[in-house]
Every structure is written in structure tokens, then in C-alpha cells.
Amino acid sequence: SQQGEEDPQALSIQEGENATMNCSYKTSINNLQWYRQNSGRGLVHLILIRSNEREKHSGRLRVTLDTSKKSSSLLITASRAADTASYFCATDAPGGGNKLTFGTGTQLKVEL
Amino acid sequence: DAGVIQSPRHEVTEMGQEVTLRCKPISGHNSLFWYRQTMMRGLELLIYFNNNVPIDDSGMPEDRFSAKMPNASFSTLKIQPSEPRDSAVYFCASSFPSGRAGELFFGEGSRLTVL
């Protein structure tokens, strides 16, 4: 299965701290995406990084991709209570069309 | 833009009953996906369509599940007969077709409870 594994499963930090989540996957990919899900809501796309990119930034988000290790990390800097959510990585495989396979997710709690 | 619209948001039914979940994708999006989310199995892709045509239904659990997309603005996921193990949140998502997977836009989900 291509399903990614996020690490850690759960993370609790104080507001203002940085949060780092990791994702590992099993097969080659075209791109990797990160999504956020607030409790009881649908997933929202955060950022996409292509297989030929190593790092990407968007606001307080920084994503890295290491295709040799089949892993990615999502860094949220200066976290806020509103960042409390579950975060998922998603990958698509070459020849897999536009089908995305999601990881198991990291539950982030940012405390005041 | 109204986003992806799913109905119903919540459904409670008894085992053996038929369940129909509905989805309206974002106008102009040509790809539509049905996912199921449970604590045990996470997010699973059930089926996806490109231009109203089913492309990959390998994730559909069994013959009790069926999905249709009669036109570009509407899709249904039907479970008949329903079983307690079908209890989950079912998400519909849509995207522009790009050959490679692009950004998915998710609806708010339909929470199904089968008693």
C-alpha cells in the first residue's frame, strides 16, 4: 500500500512554538500534498510539493521532501491555538492518474 | 463559490436499510472522489470519476456499495443493504483534472451511523 505514515500520531505544544510533523511513504511519487482537518470538518489543502522539489514555503508553513528517504516534513512556525487540527500527507503514484492516497494523520494540539 | 456540497450531513439508519449520499462538486471541476474515513482505517478512497466516468472503483468494499455520476454536477454513493460496519464519515471531493493529482476540494462530509 502506498499509504503514508505520519509521525508523531499526536503532538501537543504551546502557542508560539514550532510544530514538526513527518510523513513516510512506500513507493515513488509524482507529488506530495499536505492537508488539514479541523474536528468534524472536511480536509483543506495546505501545500503541494513536486517530486523534483526539495523545499517549499507558504506563510508559516515549510515543507521538505526527501525522495531518497521517501519522507516529507511539515513545519508550522509560531503556532497558534487555531492551528489545532489533524494534518495529513497525501501522495499520488506515477501512472496512478489523479488518485491521492492519504496517510494516517498527526493530531496537533496547540495550547494557550 | 459554494464549494463541494454534500447531503445529508448526518444519517442514522438501521441495519438493512438503503442509504444514499449525495454530492455536488465545484462547478468546472471534472474529477470527483468518494472517500471514507474511520478511526480504524483512516481515509480510504472508494471510487473516483473523471468527466463523469468511473476510473478506479477498486476501493469500493463490496457489491453493497455503488456510485454514479449521471452528470458533471451530481454524484451519489449508495449502500444497500447497510451494515453497522459501514458507519463512517463519507467525504466527496472534486478537482481539476491534470493528469497528475492536483489539489482536492473536500465537502464537509456525511456522517453515517448504522444501528
XYZ file of N, CA and C in Angstrom, chain A residues 3 30-31 33 35 37 40-45 48 50-51 88 91-92 96-104, chain B residues 9 31 33 35 37 41 43 45 48 50 56 58 91 95-104 106-108 111:
162
model
N -0.020 3.935 1.328
C -0.452 4.812 2.408
C 0.720 5.327 3.207
N 4.600 11.298 -7.755
C 4.663 12.478 -8.606
C 4.758 13.731 -7.744
N 3.875 13.799 -6.757
C 3.932 14.910 -5.820
C 3.386 14.485 -4.473
N 1.260 16.124 -1.029
C 0.460 17.244 -0.552
C 0.225 17.099 0.949
N -2.624 18.266 3.943
C -3.979 18.728 4.197
C -4.189 18.887 5.694
N -7.328 19.059 8.727
C -8.725 18.755 9.011
C -9.060 19.203 10.420
N -14.536 17.467 12.875
C -15.889 17.469 12.325
C -16.029 18.165 10.981
N -14.906 18.491 10.347
C -14.953 19.217 9.076
C -14.268 18.422 7.976
N -14.360 18.927 6.764
C -13.654 18.315 5.644
C -12.189 18.713 5.627
N -11.427 18.051 4.783
C -9.999 18.363 4.671
C -9.799 19.591 3.805
N -8.770 20.350 4.153
C -8.427 21.551 3.413
C -6.975 21.449 2.951
N -6.755 21.717 1.678
C -5.412 21.638 1.112
C -4.536 22.757 1.668
N 1.415 21.829 -1.817
C 1.809 20.721 -2.697
C 3.284 20.880 -3.027
N 6.330 19.053 -5.450
C 6.544 18.093 -6.519
C 7.775 17.238 -6.225
N 7.855 16.118 -6.890
C 8.927 15.161 -6.599
C 10.306 15.726 -6.916
N -2.618 15.741 7.466
C -2.434 14.538 6.676
C -1.524 14.821 5.486
N -0.232 11.341 -1.211
C 0.670 11.127 -2.336
C -0.080 10.541 -3.529
N 0.476 10.803 -4.696
C -0.029 10.145 -5.890
C 1.136 9.449 -6.569
N -0.806 6.478 -11.627
C -1.998 6.291 -10.790
C -3.101 7.287 -11.109
N -2.946 8.015 -12.208
C -3.950 9.007 -12.545
C -3.910 10.132 -11.534
N -5.050 10.673 -11.217
C -5.081 11.760 -10.238
C -5.651 11.289 -8.914
N -5.341 10.063 -8.559
C -5.807 9.468 -7.303
C -4.801 9.748 -6.190
N -5.299 10.244 -5.049
C -4.461 10.547 -3.901
C -4.663 9.507 -2.810
N -3.561 9.087 -2.198
C -3.614 8.182 -1.057
C -3.163 8.945 0.175
N -3.985 8.923 1.217
C -3.717 9.715 2.410
C -3.028 8.892 3.482
N -2.212 9.581 4.266
C -1.571 8.979 5.414
C -2.505 8.908 6.601
N -1.929 8.486 7.711
C -2.714 8.222 8.915
C -2.962 9.471 9.755
N -25.799 15.708 6.011
C -24.618 15.854 6.862
C -24.558 14.732 7.889
N -13.081 16.122 -11.999
C -12.784 14.885 -11.267
C -13.535 14.896 -9.951
N -14.247 12.476 -6.316
C -13.724 11.383 -5.496
C -14.667 11.130 -4.325
N -14.382 9.357 -0.604
C -13.521 8.789 0.422
C -14.365 8.405 1.625
N -13.859 7.785 5.885
C -12.925 7.994 6.999
C -13.432 7.306 8.249
N -9.340 2.739 9.994
C -8.730 2.604 8.674
C -8.301 3.931 8.053
N -8.423 7.424 6.072
C -9.103 7.882 4.856
C -8.848 6.882 3.733
N -9.861 5.788 -0.246
C -10.509 6.154 -1.498
C -11.415 5.010 -1.931
N -13.262 7.007 -7.906
C -13.201 8.342 -8.452
C -13.612 8.349 -9.921
N -13.569 10.682 -13.639
C -13.090 11.767 -14.491
C -14.133 11.984 -15.571
N -11.565 4.383 -11.277
C -10.992 3.395 -10.369
C -11.973 3.163 -9.233
N -11.643 0.349 -7.293
C -11.033 -0.766 -6.562
C -11.181 -0.639 -5.053
N -16.694 11.305 2.596
C -16.341 12.587 2.014
C -16.381 12.513 0.493
N -11.808 18.061 -8.106
C -10.588 18.750 -8.526
C -10.628 18.953 -10.029
N -9.718 19.837 -10.484
C -9.491 19.949 -11.922
C -8.709 18.720 -12.359
N -8.987 18.173 -13.510
C -8.154 17.069 -13.998
C -6.837 17.614 -14.497
N -5.769 16.953 -14.171
C -4.479 17.471 -14.591
C -3.531 16.378 -15.019
N -3.993 15.160 -15.101
C -3.099 14.060 -15.426
C -2.383 13.591 -14.192
N -1.849 14.550 -13.442
C -1.306 14.236 -12.127
C -2.286 14.757 -11.093
N -2.228 14.206 -9.889
C -3.159 14.620 -8.844
C -2.895 16.055 -8.440
N -3.950 16.852 -8.477
C -3.856 18.221 -8.022
C -4.548 18.369 -6.700
N -4.826 19.601 -6.356
C -5.469 19.908 -5.083
C -6.893 19.377 -5.071
N -7.247 18.693 -4.003
C -8.621 18.240 -3.821
C -9.372 19.229 -2.945
N -12.589 19.337 -0.592
C -13.463 18.401 0.107
C -14.756 19.074 0.541
N -15.823 18.272 0.550
C -17.041 18.687 1.217
C -16.903 18.481 2.715
N -17.963 18.824 3.441
C -17.925 18.722 4.899
C -18.203 17.308 5.402
N -21.870 12.051 7.862
C -21.592 11.101 8.954
C -22.700 10.064 8.996
